[in-house]
Amino acid sequence: MPFKRYVEIGRIALVNYGKDYGKLVVIVDVIYQNRALVDAPDMVRGQMNFKRLTLTDIKIDIKRVPNKKTLIAAMEAADVKSKWENSSWGRKLIVQKKRASLNDFDRFKVMLAKIKKAGVVRQELAKLKKETA
Amino acid sequence: MAPQQRKPHVCRNPDLIRGVGKYSRSKMYHKRGLWAIKAKNGGAFPKHEKQAVAAAPSEKPPKFYPADDVKKPLVNKRKARPTKLRASITPGTVLIILAGRFKGKRVVFLKQLTSGLLLVTGPFKINGVPLRRVNQSYVIATSTKVDISGVNVEKFDDKYFGKKVEKKKKKGEGEFFEAEKEEKNTLPQDKKDDQKSVDAALIQSIEAVPDLKSYLGARFSLKAGMKPHELVF
C-alpha cells in the first residue's frame, strides 16, 4: 500500500511521547533524516525526533519556518482546530480525556444512563420481535 | 492597646564571617558607649550590690540511693493534636469507606472529632450507615460535596461514642446470660433521635441533587478495567 501521509512542511502531527504528549504540532522544517523542527501556537519552536510524532491527515499551507504570527494565521485559515475535533481520531481523544476526568459520581450517573438506554433499546427490540413473530 | 512594639535592634557588630565581627574590641567599646556610662558614674562602671541570696532550706541527704544509675527519660515537648485532615476532606464531602462492616459504602462526612477520627453518617435511611466514627486512613475522599449547612453536629464528640460503663453485677450463672442478651440488643432511644435529627436536614439537601440519593445508596466496587491509581475520585 502506498503512503498517504507524508512528512512535509505544514503537516500537522500529534506528539506521542514526552513533555508535550498529546499536543498538535506543525512540522515547519526538516533538520535531517530523523529530526524535524516543530512549532505550535502555544509552545516554543523546537526540534523533535520523528519517532515522537504521529502524522495526521491535516496539512496547512506555510513556507519553511514561518514566524509565529504567520503560523497562527495559517492555522486559522485552514481551521485546524475544528478539522481535528471533527475527525474520528480527534473525537476519540476527546472522549478518552473526558472519561479519564470523570468523578466517582459522574461515573455512577453514566452507569445509570447506560442502563436506561439499554432498557429503551431492549423494549424497541422486543416490540419489533413481536411484530415479526 | 497592644504592648509597645520596639523595632528589633540591628546588631551593632555585624559578622564578616562567622566568628569574626566587623569592629574591633576598642571600636565596640566606643560604640556601646561604655565611656559615656563610665563618665556619668564618675570614672567607674556602675555596680549593683549583690542581692543577698536567701538560704535554701537545708536538704536532708536521701535515705535511699538506687543501686544502679537511673536513666532520665528524654525531654518530649510534643503536643497531642488531632490527625491532620486531608485537604480533600471538608464537611459535606462524600467519602467511600474502605474497610469494616460498611466497606464500599458512600457516606457523608460531618466533622473531625478531637481524637482525629471522622464523624460520618449514611444518612441512615439511605444506606444504613449510622452516625459513626471512621479513621481517615480507611477512607477515599470523592470530590462530590453535599450541602451540610442545615445540620448541627455540635453535640457529638468522642465520649458520645464511647462504650457504656456497666455496673458490676454479681456472677449468678442464670442471671449472667440473660443480662448480656438484654443489653446488647437495644440502642437507646435518644441516639435514634439524634440520628433522625441529623439526617432530616441532610436528606433534604441530598434530594435536591438528582441521582445523589441512589448514588449514596449504592456501594462502590472496582470493576474490570478500572485502575485505582488512574481514577479521579
CSV table of C-alpha atoms in Angstrom, one decimal:
chain,number,residue,atom,x,y,z
A,1,MET,CA,0.0,0.0,0.0
A,2,PRO,CA,1.4,3.4,-0.8
A,3,PHE,CA,2.0,6.0,1.9
A,4,LYS,CA,-0.7,8.6,2.2
A,5,ARG,CA,0.6,10.9,4.9
A,6,TYR,CA,3.9,12.4,4.2
A,7,VAL,CA,6.3,14.4,6.3
A,8,GLU,CA,6.2,17.8,4.6
A,9,ILE,CA,6.3,21.4,5.7
A,10,GLY,CA,2.9,22.2,7.1
A,11,ARG,CA,2.0,18.7,8.1
A,12,ILE,CA,0.2,18.6,11.4
A,13,ALA,CA,1.4,15.8,13.7
A,14,LEU,CA,0.4,14.6,17.2
A,15,VAL,CA,3.1,14.3,19.8
A,16,ASN,CA,3.0,10.8,21.2
A,17,TYR,CA,5.9,10.9,23.7
A,18,GLY,CA,7.5,13.3,26.1
A,19,LYS,CA,6.7,16.6,27.8
A,20,ASP,CA,4.3,17.7,25.0
A,21,TYR,CA,2.4,14.5,24.9
A,22,GLY,CA,-1.0,14.9,23.2
A,23,LYS,CA,-0.3,18.2,21.5
A,24,LEU,CA,-0.9,19.0,17.9
A,25,VAL,CA,2.2,20.5,16.3
A,26,VAL,CA,3.1,21.7,12.8
A,27,ILE,CA,6.3,20.5,11.1
A,28,VAL,CA,8.0,23.7,9.9
A,29,ASP,CA,11.3,22.3,8.8
A,30,VAL,CA,13.2,19.0,8.5
A,31,ILE,CA,16.5,19.1,10.2
A,32,TYR,CA,17.9,15.8,8.9
A,33,GLN,CA,16.8,12.3,8.5
A,34,ASN,CA,15.5,11.8,12.0
A,35,ARG,CA,14.6,15.2,13.3
A,36,ALA,CA,12.1,17.9,12.5
A,37,LEU,CA,11.6,21.4,13.6
A,38,VAL,CA,8.1,21.7,15.0
A,39,ASP,CA,6.1,24.6,16.2
A,40,ALA,CA,2.7,25.1,17.7
A,41,PRO,CA,0.8,28.2,18.8
A,42,ASP,CA,1.3,27.6,22.5
A,43,MET,CA,4.9,26.3,22.5
A,44,VAL,CA,8.4,27.5,21.7
A,45,ARG,CA,9.6,26.3,18.3
A,46,GLY,CA,11.9,23.3,18.8
A,47,GLN,CA,13.3,20.1,17.4
A,48,MET,CA,11.7,16.7,17.8
A,49,ASN,CA,12.6,13.3,16.6
A,50,PHE,CA,10.1,11.9,14.1
A,51,LYS,CA,9.6,8.9,16.4
A,52,ARG,CA,7.9,11.2,18.8
A,53,LEU,CA,5.4,12.3,16.2
A,54,THR,CA,2.4,10.6,14.6
A,55,LEU,CA,1.3,12.2,11.3
A,56,THR,CA,-2.3,13.3,10.8
A,57,ASP,CA,-4.2,13.9,7.7
A,58,ILE,CA,-4.3,17.6,8.2
A,59,LYS,CA,-1.9,19.9,6.3
A,60,ILE,CA,-1.6,23.6,6.2
A,61,ASP,CA,-0.1,26.0,3.7
A,62,ILE,CA,3.1,27.6,5.0
A,63,LYS,CA,6.5,28.4,3.8
A,64,ARG,CA,9.6,26.9,5.5
A,65,VAL,CA,9.9,28.2,9.1
A,66,PRO,CA,7.3,30.9,9.3
A,67,ASN,CA,7.2,33.3,12.2
A,68,LYS,CA,4.7,32.7,14.9
A,69,LYS,CA,2.2,35.2,13.7
A,70,THR,CA,2.1,33.7,10.1
A,71,LEU,CA,1.9,30.3,11.6
A,72,ILE,CA,-1.1,31.1,13.7
A,73,ALA,CA,-2.8,32.9,10.8
A,74,ALA,CA,-2.3,29.9,8.5
A,75,MET,CA,-3.7,27.6,11.1
A,76,GLU,CA,-6.7,29.7,11.5
A,77,ALA,CA,-7.2,29.8,7.7
A,78,ALA,CA,-7.0,26.1,7.4
A,79,ASP,CA,-9.2,25.7,10.5
A,80,VAL,CA,-7.1,23.0,12.0
A,81,LYS,CA,-8.8,23.0,15.3
A,82,SER,CA,-12.3,22.2,14.1
A,83,LYS,CA,-11.0,19.8,11.5
A,84,TRP,CA,-9.2,17.9,14.2
A,85,GLU,CA,-12.1,18.0,16.6
A,86,ASN,CA,-14.5,16.7,14.0
A,87,SER,CA,-12.2,13.9,12.8
A,88,SER,CA,-12.9,10.5,14.3
A,89,TRP,CA,-9.3,10.4,15.7
A,90,GLY,CA,-9.8,13.7,17.4
A,91,ARG,CA,-13.1,12.9,18.8
A,92,LYS,CA,-11.8,9.6,20.2
A,93,LEU,CA,-9.1,11.5,22.1
A,94,ILE,CA,-11.6,14.0,23.4
A,95,VAL,CA,-13.8,11.1,24.7
A,96,GLN,CA,-10.8,9.4,26.3
A,97,LYS,CA,-9.9,12.6,28.1
A,98,LYS,CA,-13.4,13.1,29.3
A,99,ARG,CA,-13.7,9.6,30.6
A,100,ALA,CA,-10.4,9.9,32.4
A,101,SER,CA,-11.6,13.1,34.2
A,102,LEU,CA,-14.9,11.6,35.4
A,103,ASN,CA,-15.7,11.9,39.0
A,104,ASP,CA,-17.0,8.9,41.0
A,105,PHE,CA,-20.4,10.5,41.0
A,106,ASP,CA,-20.2,11.1,37.2
A,107,ARG,CA,-19.3,7.5,36.6
A,108,PHE,CA,-22.4,6.5,38.6
A,109,LYS,CA,-24.5,8.8,36.5
A,110,VAL,CA,-23.0,7.4,33.3
A,111,MET,CA,-23.9,3.9,34.5
A,112,LEU,CA,-27.5,4.9,35.2
A,113,ALA,CA,-27.7,6.4,31.7
A,114,LYS,CA,-26.3,3.3,30.1
A,115,ILE,CA,-28.8,1.1,31.8
A,116,LYS,CA,-31.6,3.4,30.8
A,117,LYS,CA,-30.5,3.5,27.2
A,118,ALA,CA,-30.1,-0.3,27.1
A,119,GLY,CA,-33.6,-0.6,28.6
A,120,VAL,CA,-35.2,1.5,25.9
A,121,VAL,CA,-33.3,-0.3,23.2
A,122,ARG,CA,-34.4,-3.7,24.5
A,123,GLN,CA,-38.0,-2.5,24.6
A,124,GLU,CA,-37.9,-1.5,21.0
A,125,LEU,CA,-36.3,-4.8,20.0
A,126,ALA,CA,-38.9,-6.7,21.9
A,127,LYS,CA,-41.6,-4.7,20.0
A,128,LEU,CA,-40.0,-5.4,16.7
A,129,LYS,CA,-39.6,-9.1,17.5
A,130,LYS,CA,-43.3,-9.3,18.4
A,131,GLU,CA,-44.3,-7.8,15.1
A,132,THR,CA,-42.3,-10.2,13.0
A,133,ALA,CA,-43.2,-13.2,15.1
B,1,MET,CA,-3.5,48.8,73.1
B,2,ALA,CA,-1.0,46.1,72.3
B,3,PRO,CA,2.3,46.2,74.1
B,4,GLN,CA,4.5,48.8,72.5
B,5,GLN,CA,6.3,47.4,69.5
B,6,ARG,CA,10.0,48.1,69.7
B,7,LYS,CA,11.8,48.0,66.4
B,8,PRO,CA,14.1,44.9,66.5
B,9,HIS,CA,17.6,46.2,67.2
B,10,VAL,CA,20.0,45.7,64.4
B,11,CYS,CA,23.2,44.0,65.5
B,12,ARG,CA,25.9,46.6,66.4
B,13,ASN,CA,28.7,44.3,65.3
B,14,PRO,CA,27.7,42.5,62.1
B,15,ASP,CA,29.6,39.3,61.2
B,16,LEU,CA,32.2,39.5,58.4
B,17,ILE,CA,32.4,35.7,58.5
B,18,ARG,CA,31.1,33.5,61.3
B,19,GLY,CA,33.2,34.2,64.3
B,20,VAL,CA,34.8,37.5,63.1
B,21,GLY,CA,33.0,40.8,63.7
B,22,LYS,CA,33.4,43.9,61.7
B,23,TYR,CA,34.6,46.0,64.6
B,24,SER,CA,37.5,45.6,66.9
B,25,ARG,CA,37.2,45.5,70.7
B,26,SER,CA,38.2,49.1,71.1
B,27,LYS,CA,35.8,50.2,68.4
B,28,MET,CA,33.0,48.2,70.1
B,29,TYR,CA,33.8,49.8,73.5
B,30,HIS,CA,33.3,53.1,71.8
B,31,LYS,CA,30.1,52.1,70.0
B,32,ARG,CA,28.5,50.7,73.1
B,33,GLY,CA,29.0,54.0,74.8
B,34,LEU,CA,30.8,52.4,77.8
B,35,TRP,CA,32.9,55.6,78.0
B,36,ALA,CA,29.8,57.6,78.4
B,37,ILE,CA,28.3,55.3,81.1
B,38,LYS,CA,31.6,55.4,83.0
B,39,ALA,CA,31.7,59.2,82.7
B,40,LYS,CA,28.2,59.5,84.1
B,41,ASN,CA,29.1,57.3,87.0
B,42,GLY,CA,32.3,59.1,87.9
B,43,GLY,CA,35.0,57.1,86.2
B,44,ALA,CA,34.0,53.5,87.0
B,45,PHE,CA,31.4,51.2,85.6
B,46,PRO,CA,28.2,51.3,87.8
B,47,LYS,CA,27.9,48.3,90.0
B,48,HIS,CA,25.0,46.8,91.8
B,49,GLU,CA,25.3,45.4,95.3
B,50,LYS,CA,24.9,41.6,95.3
B,51,GLN,CA,21.5,40.7,96.4
B,52,ALA,CA,21.6,38.5,99.5
B,53,VAL,CA,20.7,35.0,98.4
B,54,ALA,CA,18.0,33.6,100.6
B,55,ALA,CA,19.5,30.5,102.2
B,56,ALA,CA,17.9,27.4,100.6
B,57,PRO,CA,16.2,25.2,103.0
B,58,SER,CA,18.7,22.5,104.0
B,59,GLU,CA,18.0,19.3,102.2
B,60,LYS,CA,18.4,16.1,104.2
B,61,PRO,CA,20.5,13.6,102.4
B,62,PRO,CA,18.2,10.9,100.9
B,63,LYS,CA,17.6,7.7,102.8
B,64,PHE,CA,18.0,5.6,99.8
B,65,TYR,CA,20.2,5.6,96.8
B,66,PRO,CA,19.3,3.3,94.0
B,67,ALA,CA,21.9,0.7,93.3
B,68,ASP,CA,22.2,1.4,89.6
B,69,ASP,CA,22.0,4.8,87.9
B,70,VAL,CA,18.5,5.5,86.8
B,71,LYS,CA,18.3,7.0,83.4
B,72,LYS,CA,16.3,10.1,83.0
B,73,PRO,CA,13.8,9.9,80.1
B,74,LEU,CA,14.5,12.3,77.3
B,75,VAL,CA,12.5,15.5,77.2
B,76,ASN,CA,9.4,15.2,75.0
B,77,LYS,CA,7.8,18.5,74.1
B,78,ARG,CA,5.3,17.1,71.5
B,79,LYS,CA,1.7,18.0,71.9
B,80,ALA,CA,-1.1,15.7,71.1
B,81,ARG,CA,-3.1,17.0,68.1
B,82,PRO,CA,-5.9,15.6,66.1
B,83,THR,CA,-4.7,13.9,62.9
B,84,LYS,CA,-4.1,16.4,60.1
B,85,LEU,CA,-7.2,16.3,57.9
B,86,ARG,CA,-6.5,15.8,54.2
B,87,ALA,CA,-7.3,18.9,52.2
B,88,SER,CA,-9.7,17.0,50.1
B,89,ILE,CA,-11.9,16.2,53.1
B,90,THR,CA,-14.2,19.1,54.1
B,91,PRO,CA,-17.6,19.0,55.9
B,92,GLY,CA,-20.1,17.6,53.4
B,93,THR,CA,-17.7,15.6,51.4
B,94,VAL,CA,-18.9,12.2,50.2
B,95,LEU,CA,-16.4,9.6,51.4
B,96,ILE,CA,-16.0,5.9,50.4
B,97,ILE,CA,-15.4,3.7,53.4
B,98,LEU,CA,-12.8,1.0,52.5
B,99,ALA,CA,-12.9,-1.4,55.4
B,100,GLY,CA,-15.1,-2.8,58.1
B,101,ARG,CA,-18.7,-3.6,58.1
B,102,PHE,CA,-19.6,-0.8,55.7
B,103,LYS,CA,-16.9,-1.2,53.2
B,104,GLY,CA,-17.7,0.3,49.8
B,105,LYS,CA,-20.5,2.5,51.3
B,106,ARG,CA,-20.6,6.1,50.2
B,107,VAL,CA,-21.1,8.2,53.2
B,108,VAL,CA,-21.3,11.9,54.1
B,109,PHE,CA,-18.6,13.5,56.3
B,110,LEU,CA,-19.7,15.7,59.1
B,111,LYS,CA,-16.8,16.8,61.1
B,112,GLN,CA,-13.5,15.7,62.6
B,113,LEU,CA,-13.5,14.8,66.3
B,114,THR,CA,-10.8,15.7,68.8
B,115,SER,CA,-9.5,12.2,68.7
B,116,GLY,CA,-8.8,12.7,65.0
B,117,LEU,CA,-11.5,10.3,63.8
B,118,LEU,CA,-14.0,11.4,61.3
B,119,LEU,CA,-17.7,11.7,62.2
B,120,VAL,CA,-19.7,10.3,59.4
B,121,THR,CA,-23.3,9.4,58.7
B,122,GLY,CA,-25.0,7.4,55.9
B,123,PRO,CA,-27.6,9.0,56.1
B,124,PHE,CA,-29.1,6.0,57.9
B,125,LYS,CA,-32.3,6.0,55.8
B,126,ILE,CA,-30.3,5.9,52.6
B,127,ASN,CA,-27.7,3.4,53.1
B,128,GLY,CA,-27.8,2.0,56.7
B,129,VAL,CA,-24.7,3.7,57.9
B,130,PRO,CA,-25.5,5.4,61.3
B,131,LEU,CA,-23.6,8.2,63.0
B,132,ARG,CA,-20.3,6.6,63.2
B,133,ARG,CA,-16.6,7.3,63.7
B,134,VAL,CA,-14.2,6.3,60.9
B,135,ASN,CA,-10.5,6.6,60.5
B,136,GLN,CA,-9.2,8.9,57.9
B,137,SER,CA,-6.8,6.2,56.5
B,138,TYR,CA,-9.6,3.9,55.6
B,139,VAL,CA,-11.5,6.4,53.5
B,140,ILE,CA,-11.3,7.7,50.0
B,141,ALA,CA,-12.5,11.3,49.6
B,142,THR,CA,-14.5,11.9,46.5
B,143,SER,CA,-14.9,15.4,45.1
B,144,THR,CA,-18.7,15.3,45.5
B,145,LYS,CA,-19.9,17.7,48.2
B,146,VAL,CA,-23.2,17.8,49.9
B,147,ASP,CA,-24.6,20.9,51.4
B,148,ILE,CA,-24.3,20.4,55.2
B,149,SER,CA,-25.3,23.9,56.4
B,150,GLY,CA,-28.6,22.8,58.0
B,151,VAL,CA,-27.0,20.2,60.2
B,152,ASN,CA,-26.0,20.7,63.8
B,153,VAL,CA,-23.2,18.4,64.9
B,154,GLU,CA,-22.0,20.3,67.9
B,155,LYS,CA,-23.1,17.8,70.5
B,156,PHE,CA,-21.2,14.8,69.0
B,157,ASP,CA,-17.8,14.1,70.4
B,158,ASP,CA,-15.7,11.0,71.3
B,159,LYS,CA,-17.5,10.5,74.6
B,160,TYR,CA,-20.8,10.1,72.8
B,161,PHE,CA,-19.4,7.1,71.0
B,162,GLY,CA,-17.5,5.5,74.0
B,163,LYS,CA,-18.5,2.2,75.4
B,164,LYS,CA,-21.1,2.5,78.2
B,165,VAL,CA,-19.6,1.5,81.6
B,166,GLU,CA,-21.7,-1.3,83.0
B,167,LYS,CA,-22.3,-1.6,86.7
B,168,LYS,CA,-20.7,-4.6,88.1
B,169,LYS,CA,-23.1,-7.4,88.5
B,170,LYS,CA,-22.7,-10.4,90.7
B,171,LYS,CA,-22.0,-13.5,88.8
B,172,GLY,CA,-25.0,-15.7,89.2
B,173,GLU,CA,-24.9,-18.1,86.3
B,174,GLY,CA,-28.5,-17.9,85.2
B,175,GLU,CA,-28.7,-14.1,85.6
B,176,PHE,CA,-25.4,-13.7,83.7
B,177,PHE,CA,-26.7,-14.9,80.4
B,178,GLU,CA,-30.0,-13.1,80.5
B,179,ALA,CA,-28.4,-9.8,81.4
B,180,GLU,CA,-26.0,-10.0,78.5
B,181,LYS,CA,-28.7,-10.6,75.9
B,182,GLU,CA,-30.8,-7.7,77.1
B,183,GLU,CA,-28.1,-5.0,77.0
B,184,LYS,CA,-26.7,-5.9,73.6
B,185,ASN,CA,-29.9,-5.6,71.6
B,186,THR,CA,-31.4,-2.2,72.3
B,187,LEU,CA,-30.0,1.1,71.0
B,188,PRO,CA,-31.1,3.9,73.4
B,189,GLN,CA,-33.9,6.0,72.0
B,190,ASP,CA,-32.0,9.3,72.3
B,191,LYS,CA,-29.3,8.0,69.9
B,192,LYS,CA,-32.0,7.1,67.4
B,193,ASP,CA,-33.5,10.6,67.8
B,194,ASP,CA,-30.1,12.1,67.2
B,195,GLN,CA,-29.7,10.1,64.1
B,196,LYS,CA,-33.1,11.3,62.8
B,197,SER,CA,-32.5,14.9,63.5
B,198,VAL,CA,-29.1,14.9,61.8
B,199,ASP,CA,-30.4,13.0,58.8
B,200,ALA,CA,-33.5,15.1,58.3
B,201,ALA,CA,-31.7,18.2,57.1
B,202,LEU,CA,-29.2,16.2,55.2
B,203,ILE,CA,-31.7,14.2,53.3
B,204,GLN,CA,-33.4,17.4,52.2
B,205,SER,CA,-30.2,18.7,50.7
B,206,ILE,CA,-29.4,15.3,49.2
B,207,GLU,CA,-32.7,15.1,47.4
B,208,ALA,CA,-32.1,18.5,45.9
B,209,VAL,CA,-29.4,16.9,43.7
B,210,PRO,CA,-30.6,14.4,41.1
B,211,ASP,CA,-29.3,10.9,41.4
B,212,LEU,CA,-27.4,11.7,44.6
B,213,LYS,CA,-29.7,9.6,46.8
B,214,SER,CA,-29.3,6.5,44.7
B,215,TYR,CA,-25.5,7.2,44.5
B,216,LEU,CA,-25.2,7.2,48.2
B,217,GLY,CA,-27.3,4.1,48.4
B,218,ALA,CA,-25.1,2.2,46.1
B,219,ARG,CA,-21.8,0.6,47.1
B,220,PHE,CA,-18.5,1.3,45.4
B,221,SER,CA,-16.6,-1.5,43.8
B,222,LEU,CA,-13.8,-1.9,41.3
B,223,LYS,CA,-14.9,-3.2,38.0
B,224,ALA,CA,-12.9,-4.7,35.2
B,225,GLY,CA,-10.6,-2.1,33.6
B,226,MET,CA,-10.7,0.3,36.5
B,227,LYS,CA,-7.2,1.3,37.6
B,228,PRO,CA,-7.4,2.9,41.1
B,229,HIS,CA,-4.2,5.0,40.5
B,230,GLU,CA,-5.7,6.5,37.4
B,231,LEU,CA,-9.2,7.0,38.7
B,232,VAL,CA,-10.3,10.5,39.5
B,233,PHE,CA,-12.5,10.4,42.6
